[in-house]
C-alpha atoms as a PDB file:
ATOM      1  CA  MET A   1       0.000   0.000   0.000  1.00  0.00           C
ATOM      2  CA  ASP A   2       1.455   3.384  -0.975  1.00  0.00           C
ATOM      3  CA  VAL A   3       1.648   6.452   1.268  1.00  0.00           C
ATOM      4  CA  GLU A   4      -1.241   8.196  -0.501  1.00  0.00           C
ATOM      5  CA  SER A   5      -3.519   5.196   0.069  1.00  0.00           C
ATOM      6  CA  ILE A   6      -2.577   5.014   3.746  1.00  0.00           C
ATOM      7  CA  TYR A   7      -3.239   8.764   4.119  1.00  0.00           C
ATOM      8  CA  THR A   8      -6.626   8.517   2.385  1.00  0.00           C
ATOM      9  CA  GLU A   9      -7.680   5.467   4.386  1.00  0.00           C
ATOM     10  CA  LEU A  10      -6.566   7.015   7.689  1.00  0.00           C
ATOM     11  CA  ILE A  11      -8.472  10.264   7.018  1.00  0.00           C
ATOM     12  CA  ALA A  12     -11.617   8.355   6.060  1.00  0.00           C
ATOM     13  CA  GLU A  13     -11.432   6.025   9.055  1.00  0.00           C
ATOM     14  CA  GLU A  14     -10.644   8.680  11.672  1.00  0.00           C
ATOM     15  CA  SER A  15     -13.158  11.212  10.359  1.00  0.00           C
ATOM     16  CA  ARG A  16     -15.951   8.643  10.789  1.00  0.00           C
ATOM     17  CA  SER A  17     -14.753   7.330  14.143  1.00  0.00           C
ATOM     18  CA  THR A  18     -16.973   8.090  17.128  1.00  0.00           C
ATOM     19  CA  GLU A  19     -14.404   7.009  19.741  1.00  0.00           C
ATOM     20  CA  HIS A  20     -13.386  10.586  20.618  1.00  0.00           C
ATOM     21  CA  ARG A  21     -16.509  12.357  19.346  1.00  0.00           C
ATOM     22  CA  ARG A  22     -18.609  12.853  22.457  1.00  0.00           C
ATOM     23  CA  HIS A  23     -19.045  15.133  25.448  1.00  0.00           C
ATOM     24  CA  LEU A  24     -17.253  14.510  28.729  1.00  0.00           C
ATOM     25  CA  ASP A  25     -19.357  14.206  31.878  1.00  0.00           C
ATOM     26  CA  ALA A  26     -17.298  16.798  33.770  1.00  0.00           C
ATOM     27  CA  PRO A  27     -14.684  18.512  31.596  1.00  0.00           C
ATOM     28  CA  THR A  28     -12.166  20.681  33.417  1.00  0.00           C
ATOM     29  CA  VAL A  29     -11.751  22.976  30.414  1.00  0.00           C
ATOM     30  CA  VAL A  30     -13.693  23.525  27.209  1.00  0.00           C
ATOM     31  CA  LEU A  31     -12.818  25.689  24.230  1.00  0.00           C
ATOM     32  CA  LYS A  32     -14.468  26.178  20.872  1.00  0.00           C
ATOM     33  CA  GLY A  33     -12.318  26.377  17.778  1.00  0.00           C
ATOM     34  CA  ARG A  34     -13.402  27.662  14.395  1.00  0.00           C
ATOM     35  CA  ASN A  35     -11.877  27.871  10.948  1.00  0.00           C
ATOM     36  CA  PRO A  36     -13.661  30.869   9.421  1.00  0.00           C
ATOM     37  CA  SER A  37     -12.286  30.198   5.947  1.00  0.00           C
ATOM     38  CA  CYS A  38     -14.266  26.968   5.563  1.00  0.00           C
ATOM     39  CA  GLY A  39     -16.687  26.821   8.495  1.00  0.00           C
ATOM     40  CA  ASP A  40     -15.143  23.909  10.415  1.00  0.00           C
ATOM     41  CA  GLU A  41     -16.037  24.142  14.117  1.00  0.00           C
ATOM     42  CA  ILE A  42     -15.138  22.038  17.123  1.00  0.00           C
ATOM     43  CA  SER A  43     -15.694  22.115  20.848  1.00  0.00           C
ATOM     44  CA  LEU A  44     -12.701  20.552  22.568  1.00  0.00           C
ATOM     45  CA  GLU A  45     -13.161  19.222  26.103  1.00  0.00           C
ATOM     46  CA  LEU A  46     -10.346  18.097  28.391  1.00  0.00           C
ATOM     47  CA  GLN A  47     -10.331  16.557  31.830  1.00  0.00           C
ATOM     48  CA  LEU A  48      -7.145  17.712  33.573  1.00  0.00           C
ATOM     49  CA  GLU A  49      -6.015  16.159  36.837  1.00  0.00           C
ATOM     50  CA  GLY A  50      -2.639  16.618  38.490  1.00  0.00           C
ATOM     51  CA  GLY A  51      -1.089  18.019  35.325  1.00  0.00           C
ATOM     52  CA  PHE A  52      -2.316  15.111  33.176  1.00  0.00           C
ATOM     53  CA  VAL A  53      -4.913  14.959  30.401  1.00  0.00           C
ATOM     54  CA  THR A  54      -6.967  12.143  31.900  1.00  0.00           C
ATOM     55  CA  ASP A  55      -9.703  12.320  29.272  1.00  0.00           C
ATOM     56  CA  ALA A  56     -10.464  14.288  26.125  1.00  0.00           C
ATOM     57  CA  ALA A  57     -13.254  14.504  23.597  1.00  0.00           C
ATOM     58  CA  PHE A  58     -14.640  16.758  20.908  1.00  0.00           C
ATOM     59  CA  ALA A  59     -17.841  17.576  19.115  1.00  0.00           C
ATOM     60  CA  GLY A  60     -18.271  19.571  15.981  1.00  0.00           C
ATOM     61  CA  VAL A  61     -18.678  19.723  12.276  1.00  0.00           C
ATOM     62  CA  GLY A  62     -16.225  20.044   9.481  1.00  0.00           C
ATOM     63  CA  CYS A  63     -14.372  18.390   6.683  1.00  0.00           C
ATOM     64  CA  ALA A  64     -12.816  14.963   6.954  1.00  0.00           C
ATOM     65  CA  ILE A  65      -9.325  16.397   7.512  1.00  0.00           C
ATOM     66  CA  SER A  66     -10.310  18.597  10.475  1.00  0.00           C
ATOM     67  CA  GLN A  67     -12.322  15.833  12.108  1.00  0.00           C
ATOM     68  CA  ALA A  68      -9.662  13.150  11.539  1.00  0.00           C
ATOM     69  CA  SER A  69      -6.828  15.374  12.733  1.00  0.00           C
ATOM     70  CA  THR A  70      -8.694  16.271  15.927  1.00  0.00           C
ATOM     71  CA  SER A  71      -9.560  12.634  16.596  1.00  0.00           C
ATOM     72  CA  LEU A  72      -5.934  11.564  16.108  1.00  0.00           C
ATOM     73  CA  MET A  73      -4.793  14.371  18.408  1.00  0.00           C
ATOM     74  CA  ILE A  74      -7.117  13.269  21.191  1.00  0.00           C
ATOM     75  CA  GLY A  75      -5.873   9.702  20.907  1.00  0.00           C
ATOM     76  CA  LEU A  76      -2.325  10.985  21.350  1.00  0.00           C
ATOM     77  CA  VAL A  77      -2.848  13.338  24.296  1.00  0.00           C
ATOM     78  CA  LYS A  78      -5.073  11.215  26.527  1.00  0.00           C
ATOM     79  CA  GLY A  79      -2.968  10.027  29.448  1.00  0.00           C
ATOM     80  CA  GLN A  80      -0.137  12.459  28.694  1.00  0.00           C
ATOM     81  CA  THR A  81       0.977  15.380  30.810  1.00  0.00           C
ATOM     82  CA  ALA A  82      -0.294  18.777  29.731  1.00  0.00           C
ATOM     83  CA  GLU A  83       3.333  19.651  28.897  1.00  0.00           C
ATOM     84  CA  LYS A  84       3.659  16.599  26.633  1.00  0.00           C
ATOM     85  CA  ALA A  85       0.376  17.524  24.945  1.00  0.00           C
ATOM     86  CA  LYS A  86       1.784  21.010  24.267  1.00  0.00           C
ATOM     87  CA  ASP A  87       4.983  19.458  22.881  1.00  0.00           C
ATOM     88  CA  LEU A  88       2.984  17.167  20.598  1.00  0.00           C
ATOM     89  CA  ALA A  89       0.996  20.151  19.312  1.00  0.00           C
ATOM     90  CA  GLU A  90       4.201  22.067  18.646  1.00  0.00           C
ATOM     91  CA  THR A  91       5.655  19.107  16.740  1.00  0.00           C
ATOM     92  CA  PHE A  92       2.474  18.634  14.697  1.00  0.00           C
ATOM     93  CA  LEU A  93       2.279  22.308  13.787  1.00  0.00           C
ATOM     94  CA  LYS A  94       5.942  22.398  12.761  1.00  0.00           C
ATOM     95  CA  MET A  95       5.351  19.304  10.634  1.00  0.00           C
ATOM     96  CA  ILE A  96       2.374  20.869   8.862  1.00  0.00           C
ATOM     97  CA  LYS A  97       4.369  24.067   8.237  1.00  0.00           C
ATOM     98  CA  GLY A  98       7.141  21.979   6.686  1.00  0.00           C
ATOM     99  CA  GLU A  99       9.636  22.953   9.394  1.00  0.00           C
ATOM    100  CA  ILE A 100      10.414  19.295  10.193  1.00  0.00           C
ATOM    101  CA  SER A 101      11.750  16.950   7.543  1.00  0.00           C
ATOM    102  CA  ALA A 102       9.774  13.820   6.727  1.00  0.00           C
ATOM    103  CA  ASP A 103      12.510  11.574   8.112  1.00  0.00           C
ATOM    104  CA  ASP A 104      12.963  13.412  11.425  1.00  0.00           C
ATOM    105  CA  PRO A 105      12.668  10.884  14.282  1.00  0.00           C
ATOM    106  CA  VAL A 106      10.595  13.352  16.335  1.00  0.00           C
ATOM    107  CA  LEU A 107       7.663  12.570  14.033  1.00  0.00           C
ATOM    108  CA  GLU A 108       7.465   9.120  15.612  1.00  0.00           C
ATOM    109  CA  ASP A 109       5.936  10.835  18.662  1.00  0.00           C
ATOM    110  CA  LEU A 110       2.938  11.757  16.483  1.00  0.00           C
ATOM    111  CA  GLY A 111       2.046   8.161  15.678  1.00  0.00           C
ATOM    112  CA  ASP A 112      -0.604   7.967  12.950  1.00  0.00           C
ATOM    113  CA  ALA A 113      -0.978  11.775  12.959  1.00  0.00           C
ATOM    114  CA  ALA A 114       2.395  11.941  11.167  1.00  0.00           C
ATOM    115  CA  ALA A 115       0.573  10.611   8.089  1.00  0.00           C
ATOM    116  CA  LEU A 116      -1.020  14.055   7.780  1.00  0.00           C
ATOM    117  CA  GLN A 117       2.305  15.637   6.820  1.00  0.00           C
ATOM    118  CA  GLY A 118       1.181  15.612   3.182  1.00  0.00           C
ATOM    119  CA  VAL A 119      -1.384  18.277   4.061  1.00  0.00           C
ATOM    120  CA  ALA A 120       1.525  20.748   4.052  1.00  0.00           C
ATOM    121  CA  GLN A 121       1.405  20.469   0.250  1.00  0.00           C
ATOM    122  CA  LEU A 122      -2.264  21.538   0.234  1.00  0.00           C
ATOM    123  CA  PRO A 123      -2.285  25.147   1.524  1.00  0.00           C
ATOM    124  CA  ALA A 124      -6.080  25.382   1.481  1.00  0.00           C
ATOM    125  CA  ARG A 125      -6.321  22.366   3.814  1.00  0.00           C
ATOM    126  CA  VAL A 126      -3.631  23.313   6.350  1.00  0.00           C
ATOM    127  CA  LYS A 127      -6.119  25.299   8.457  1.00  0.00           C
ATOM    128  CA  CYS A 128      -8.358  22.242   8.524  1.00  0.00           C
ATOM    129  CA  ALA A 129      -5.600  19.986   9.817  1.00  0.00           C
ATOM    130  CA  VAL A 130      -4.444  22.386  12.531  1.00  0.00           C
ATOM    131  CA  LEU A 131      -7.840  23.429  13.926  1.00  0.00           C
ATOM    132  CA  GLY A 132      -7.915  20.905  16.784  1.00  0.00           C
ATOM    133  CA  TRP A 133      -4.221  21.356  17.568  1.00  0.00           C
ATOM    134  CA  HIS A 134      -4.451  25.163  17.770  1.00  0.00           C
ATOM    135  CA  THR A 135      -7.592  24.853  19.888  1.00  0.00           C
ATOM    136  CA  MET A 136      -5.791  22.520  22.291  1.00  0.00           C
ATOM    137  CA  GLU A 137      -2.775  24.831  22.486  1.00  0.00           C
ATOM    138  CA  ASN A 138      -5.033  27.770  23.336  1.00  0.00           C
ATOM    139  CA  LEU A 139      -7.031  25.726  25.831  1.00  0.00           C
ATOM    140  CA  LEU A 140      -3.907  24.499  27.655  1.00  0.00           C
ATOM    141  CA  SER A 141      -2.367  27.960  27.717  1.00  0.00           C
ATOM    142  CA  GLU A 142      -5.505  29.292  29.440  1.00  0.00           C
ATOM    143  CA  ALA A 143      -6.120  26.335  31.773  1.00  0.00           C
ATOM    144  CA  PRO A 144      -5.170  26.877  35.395  1.00  0.00           C
ATOM    145  CA  GLY A 145      -2.135  24.908  36.532  1.00  0.00           C
ATOM    146  CA  THR A 146      -0.834  24.011  33.057  1.00  0.00           C
END
C-alpha cells in the first residue's frame, strides 16, 4: 500500500470514528475552535487532573481532515501530561508548516498523525488539519495549573 492510500484510508477512518466524538461528563476545560475560511467548528473538552490529560473529547462539524486530525490528536494526548500535549501540538504544527523533515525521528511521537504531513502540500487544507491542535494549544495555555 502506498503512502497516498494510507493517508486517504486514515483520514476516512478517523473522520468517521466516534471514539473521541462525544461530550465529557465533567470537563475541566472547554474551548471552541473555528476555521472561518471553511466553516469547520469544534468544541474541545479536556479533563485535567494533576497536570495530566486524563480524558479528552470533541464535538463539531467540518471536513474529513479537520475531524480526523482532531480525533488523532485526542488519541495521542489522553494520558499524557499537559506539557507533553503542548509538545505534541508544537511538533504537529511544525510538521504541517514543513519545518520538520519527513525523516525526522521526532515525528514518531505523532504516531498515525504523522501521516497528515502531506497536508503541508495543500495550503487550502492546512487550516483544517491544525484546527484541533491550535484549539488545544489555546485551551492548555488558558487552563489553570498548566
